[in-house]
């Protein structure tokens, strides 16, 4: 029995590596035609023109990174506040139902978030937020460039907001579990020394739970990078780089979802889409490697 169990567990571990290697190999082999046609310039060319047969990855890569950063800027403070309130401040009768509601929010299909964003967030942005921001901040030097543009409602900021709502439950669930798992003696010792609630959070809870918090943020980042349909509804689907938060854009996942059905087998367009998938995998690996490097420099094994 021990030998069988050891073999099954070892096989499961190697199976993950085989599956990951096979996935990377398929994307790399399928995108070889695009890399051969455009060379390394494929990664930083912003043109995506199926009519002329010229493709570049810069615009969707920029859209993926921009919407992911915006989503984390909104989601991480919100998730941290919800998790801390549920664990440290909310009454037990309230914390249970609200915590369950946050976890149920993670089970909502992404297309529902996309429809909600299209019918609720986009009109709200077009009628109120974007005109106000353009009128108030559009003339400020340097900062005004981020809020310049026609109030269509769609764009990078709208995509980031919808992604923030989607990734908040995942990040919040991890943070809440970490805060609950912390030994109460550590927290009570800090309070006994006269520390305030904010000092306990800053000097005790955050250092103790840092590895798991970074893991939760990385989980949210991966969710935001790979999201497809929700972003497709609200980002505008324009294959260009716009530095305004209101500018329409595209992401790697949304571009693949939109144009993959129209790409003939063996075509240069299909190879370019597979090359985009390979770039997305590389971005995910780089972000994961950076997070582990930060943890090691912070003294976490």
XYZ file of C-alpha atoms in Angstrom:
301
model
C 0.000 0.000 0.000
C 2.774 2.441 0.828
C 4.534 1.721 -2.432
C 1.349 2.220 -4.463
C 0.518 5.447 -2.638
C 4.056 6.777 -3.122
C 3.936 5.937 -6.833
C 0.563 7.624 -7.345
C 1.659 10.767 -5.553
C 4.960 10.899 -7.461
C 3.122 10.355 -10.748
C 0.702 13.169 -9.922
C 3.576 15.562 -9.326
C 5.299 14.675 -12.588
C 1.983 14.830 -14.437
C 1.655 18.525 -13.597
C 5.074 19.207 -15.122
C 4.211 17.185 -18.224
C 0.919 19.008 -18.706
C 2.540 22.411 -18.243
C 5.384 21.527 -20.595
C 2.931 20.228 -23.190
C 0.862 23.408 -22.996
C 3.905 25.612 -23.428
C 5.187 23.421 -26.249
C 1.897 23.629 -28.175
C 1.804 27.417 -27.896
C 5.473 27.791 -28.828
C 5.206 25.432 -31.805
C 1.963 26.964 -33.012
C 3.372 30.496 -32.822
C 6.620 29.627 -34.611
C 5.218 30.826 -37.943
C 4.442 34.272 -36.490
C 7.871 34.588 -34.882
C 9.515 33.549 -38.151
C 7.484 36.074 -40.160
C 7.828 39.102 -37.880
C 10.830 38.235 -35.751
C 11.276 39.618 -32.224
C 9.473 42.767 -33.375
C 6.215 40.865 -33.021
C 6.395 41.453 -29.272
C 6.576 45.269 -29.477
C 4.684 46.035 -32.693
C 1.304 47.659 -32.066
C -0.253 46.919 -35.466
C -2.912 44.219 -35.724
C -4.314 44.197 -39.262
C -5.794 40.913 -40.515
C -6.455 42.476 -43.962
C -2.811 43.245 -44.669
C -1.589 40.224 -42.734
C 0.519 42.249 -40.314
C 0.264 41.352 -36.632
C 1.873 42.598 -33.453
C 1.404 41.867 -29.761
C 2.118 45.259 -28.171
C -1.479 46.536 -28.015
C -3.085 43.475 -26.368
C -0.102 43.043 -24.027
C -0.436 46.656 -22.933
C -4.188 46.220 -22.426
C -3.694 43.077 -20.335
C -1.099 44.687 -18.093
C -3.002 47.967 -17.737
C -6.332 46.380 -16.797
C -4.619 43.964 -14.397
C -2.761 46.766 -12.598
C -5.938 48.849 -12.362
C -7.887 45.854 -11.058
C -5.331 45.160 -8.329
C -5.191 48.834 -7.330
C -8.930 48.717 -6.661
C -9.273 45.120 -5.447
C -6.399 44.701 -2.972
C -7.332 47.560 -0.582
C -11.008 46.597 -0.813
C -10.304 42.922 -0.162
C -7.977 43.752 2.721
C -10.573 46.029 4.315
C -13.348 43.458 3.978
C -11.200 40.634 5.359
C -9.942 42.684 8.308
C -13.445 43.908 9.154
C -14.911 40.410 8.994
C -12.225 38.928 11.258
C -11.461 41.731 13.712
C -14.458 44.066 13.923
C -17.716 42.579 12.598
C -20.095 40.792 15.013
C -20.252 37.042 14.543
C -23.896 37.205 13.456
C -22.933 39.572 10.633
C -19.507 38.217 9.686
C -20.851 34.771 8.787
C -23.473 35.824 6.196
C -21.283 38.512 4.654
C -18.318 36.139 4.430
C -20.519 33.576 2.725
C -21.779 36.238 0.300
C -18.199 37.181 -0.617
C -17.366 33.540 -1.323
C -20.536 33.093 -3.393
C -19.547 36.132 -5.432
C -16.476 34.206 -6.598
C -18.758 31.560 -8.124
C -20.586 34.000 -10.416
C -19.740 33.232 -14.085
C -17.542 35.783 -15.788
C -20.045 36.447 -18.551
C -22.517 37.640 -15.889
C -19.952 40.176 -14.712
C -19.487 41.227 -18.324
C -23.214 41.768 -18.853
C -23.475 43.631 -15.552
C -20.556 45.831 -16.547
C -22.021 46.524 -19.987
C -25.519 47.437 -18.788
C -24.623 49.147 -15.485
C -20.998 50.293 -15.322
C -20.620 51.451 -18.929
C -23.663 53.819 -18.838
C -22.578 55.088 -15.423
C -19.077 55.818 -16.689
C -20.364 57.455 -19.895
C -22.950 59.712 -18.240
C -21.283 60.700 -14.992
C -17.726 59.557 -14.258
C -15.949 60.217 -17.548
C -17.532 63.654 -18.266
C -16.773 64.791 -14.709
C -13.184 63.518 -14.824
C -12.581 65.032 -18.262
C -13.999 68.394 -17.219
C -12.257 68.492 -13.837
C -8.921 66.794 -14.503
C -8.618 66.923 -18.273
C -6.805 70.284 -18.242
C -4.311 69.421 -15.500
C -0.778 69.125 -16.922
C 0.488 65.543 -17.251
C -2.403 64.144 -15.195
C -4.953 65.362 -17.728
C -3.675 62.915 -20.328
C -4.974 60.020 -18.246
C -8.525 61.375 -18.282
C -8.797 62.684 -21.815
C -11.131 61.197 -24.380
C -14.707 60.844 -25.542
C -17.116 59.542 -22.866
C -18.050 56.257 -24.490
C -18.143 54.421 -21.161
C -15.906 51.606 -22.331
C -12.158 51.592 -21.943
C -9.260 50.484 -19.791
C -10.653 51.970 -16.574
C -14.012 50.264 -17.030
C -12.297 46.965 -17.701
C -10.176 47.413 -14.592
C -13.233 48.138 -12.454
C -15.071 45.026 -13.641
C -11.961 42.909 -13.095
C -11.586 44.379 -9.609
C -15.077 43.210 -8.695
C -14.237 39.762 -10.045
C -10.906 39.257 -8.268
C -11.869 40.832 -4.931
C -13.636 37.666 -3.639
C -10.585 35.498 -4.378
C -8.120 37.849 -2.686
C -10.504 38.500 0.217
C -11.081 34.785 0.843
C -7.340 34.123 1.095
C -6.751 37.115 3.370
C -9.638 36.176 5.627
C -8.415 32.591 6.006
C -4.935 33.842 6.861
C -6.206 36.270 9.487
C -8.359 33.550 11.059
C -5.451 31.086 11.093
C -3.199 33.455 13.023
C -2.661 32.237 16.629
C -4.729 34.457 18.923
C -1.923 34.568 21.490
C 0.199 36.685 19.142
C -2.554 39.223 18.628
C -3.501 39.315 22.312
C 0.134 39.818 23.332
C 0.354 42.926 21.169
C -2.850 44.316 22.633
C -1.542 43.545 26.106
C 1.539 45.700 25.442
C -0.723 48.662 24.687
C -0.737 48.543 20.882
C -3.704 49.977 19.038
C -5.697 48.006 16.513
C -3.884 49.690 13.606
C -0.478 49.036 15.214
C -1.348 45.378 15.700
C -2.349 45.088 12.052
C 0.727 46.924 10.757
C 3.395 45.454 13.027
C 2.067 41.986 13.881
C -0.599 40.638 11.532
C 0.836 41.885 8.231
C 4.415 40.595 8.797
C 3.109 37.243 10.030
C 0.726 36.740 7.103
C 2.804 38.321 4.327
C 3.544 35.141 2.320
C -0.104 34.140 2.161
C -1.180 37.709 1.362
C 1.229 37.848 -1.558
C -0.096 34.478 -2.690
C -3.656 35.797 -2.604
C -2.672 38.851 -4.622
C -0.916 36.638 -7.152
C -4.069 34.531 -7.383
C -6.065 37.659 -8.155
C -3.468 38.788 -10.682
C -3.636 35.473 -12.513
C -7.421 35.681 -12.552
C -7.279 39.193 -14.001
C -4.641 38.376 -16.624
C -6.585 35.430 -18.005
C -10.103 36.863 -17.872
C -11.821 36.885 -21.258
C -15.540 37.492 -21.640
C -16.061 40.053 -18.884
C -13.318 42.266 -20.314
C -14.554 41.772 -23.872
C -17.887 43.365 -22.961
C -16.469 46.588 -21.524
C -12.958 47.336 -22.810
C -13.911 48.574 -26.277
C -11.987 45.958 -28.332
C -9.685 48.370 -30.160
C -6.252 47.090 -31.152
C -4.282 50.190 -30.304
C -2.373 51.643 -27.386
C -4.062 54.572 -25.664
C -2.552 56.167 -22.581
C -5.868 57.585 -21.420
C -7.819 55.539 -18.888
C -10.904 56.126 -21.024
C -9.290 54.922 -24.251
C -10.671 51.677 -25.719
C -8.239 48.812 -25.814
C -7.912 45.067 -25.899
C -6.352 42.259 -23.907
C -4.618 39.108 -25.009
C -7.421 36.866 -23.793
C -10.222 38.954 -25.308
C -8.435 39.258 -28.655
C -7.908 35.491 -28.835
C -11.560 34.850 -27.966
C -12.824 37.288 -30.595
C -10.622 36.304 -33.526
C -9.822 32.645 -32.933
C -13.040 31.362 -34.606
C -12.205 33.372 -37.739
C -8.640 32.099 -38.046
C -8.157 29.302 -40.614
C -5.966 26.381 -39.646
C -2.347 26.929 -40.621
C -2.824 30.654 -41.235
C -0.491 33.377 -40.080
C -3.310 34.887 -38.037
C -3.834 31.680 -36.074
C -0.102 31.413 -35.468
C -0.077 35.008 -34.195
C -2.909 34.213 -31.766
C -0.995 31.187 -30.464
C 2.087 33.370 -30.087
C -0.045 35.769 -28.022
C -1.033 32.861 -25.791
C 2.628 31.999 -25.339
C 3.394 35.617 -24.366
C 0.588 35.507 -21.810
C 2.118 32.373 -20.287
C 5.504 34.103 -20.100
C 3.959 37.137 -18.394
C 2.309 34.864 -15.822
C 5.589 33.064 -15.119
C 7.474 36.354 -14.771
C 4.968 37.770 -12.281
C 5.109 34.555 -10.241
C 8.914 34.585 -10.253
C 8.960 38.236 -9.151
C 6.591 37.507 -6.268
C 8.778 34.633 -5.034
C 11.859 36.859 -5.320
C 10.194 39.553 -3.235
C 9.296 37.003 -0.573
C 12.865 35.722 -0.409
C 14.271 39.231 -0.047
C 11.759 39.772 2.735
C 13.203 36.840 4.634
C 10.420 34.354 3.907
C 11.440 30.837 2.962
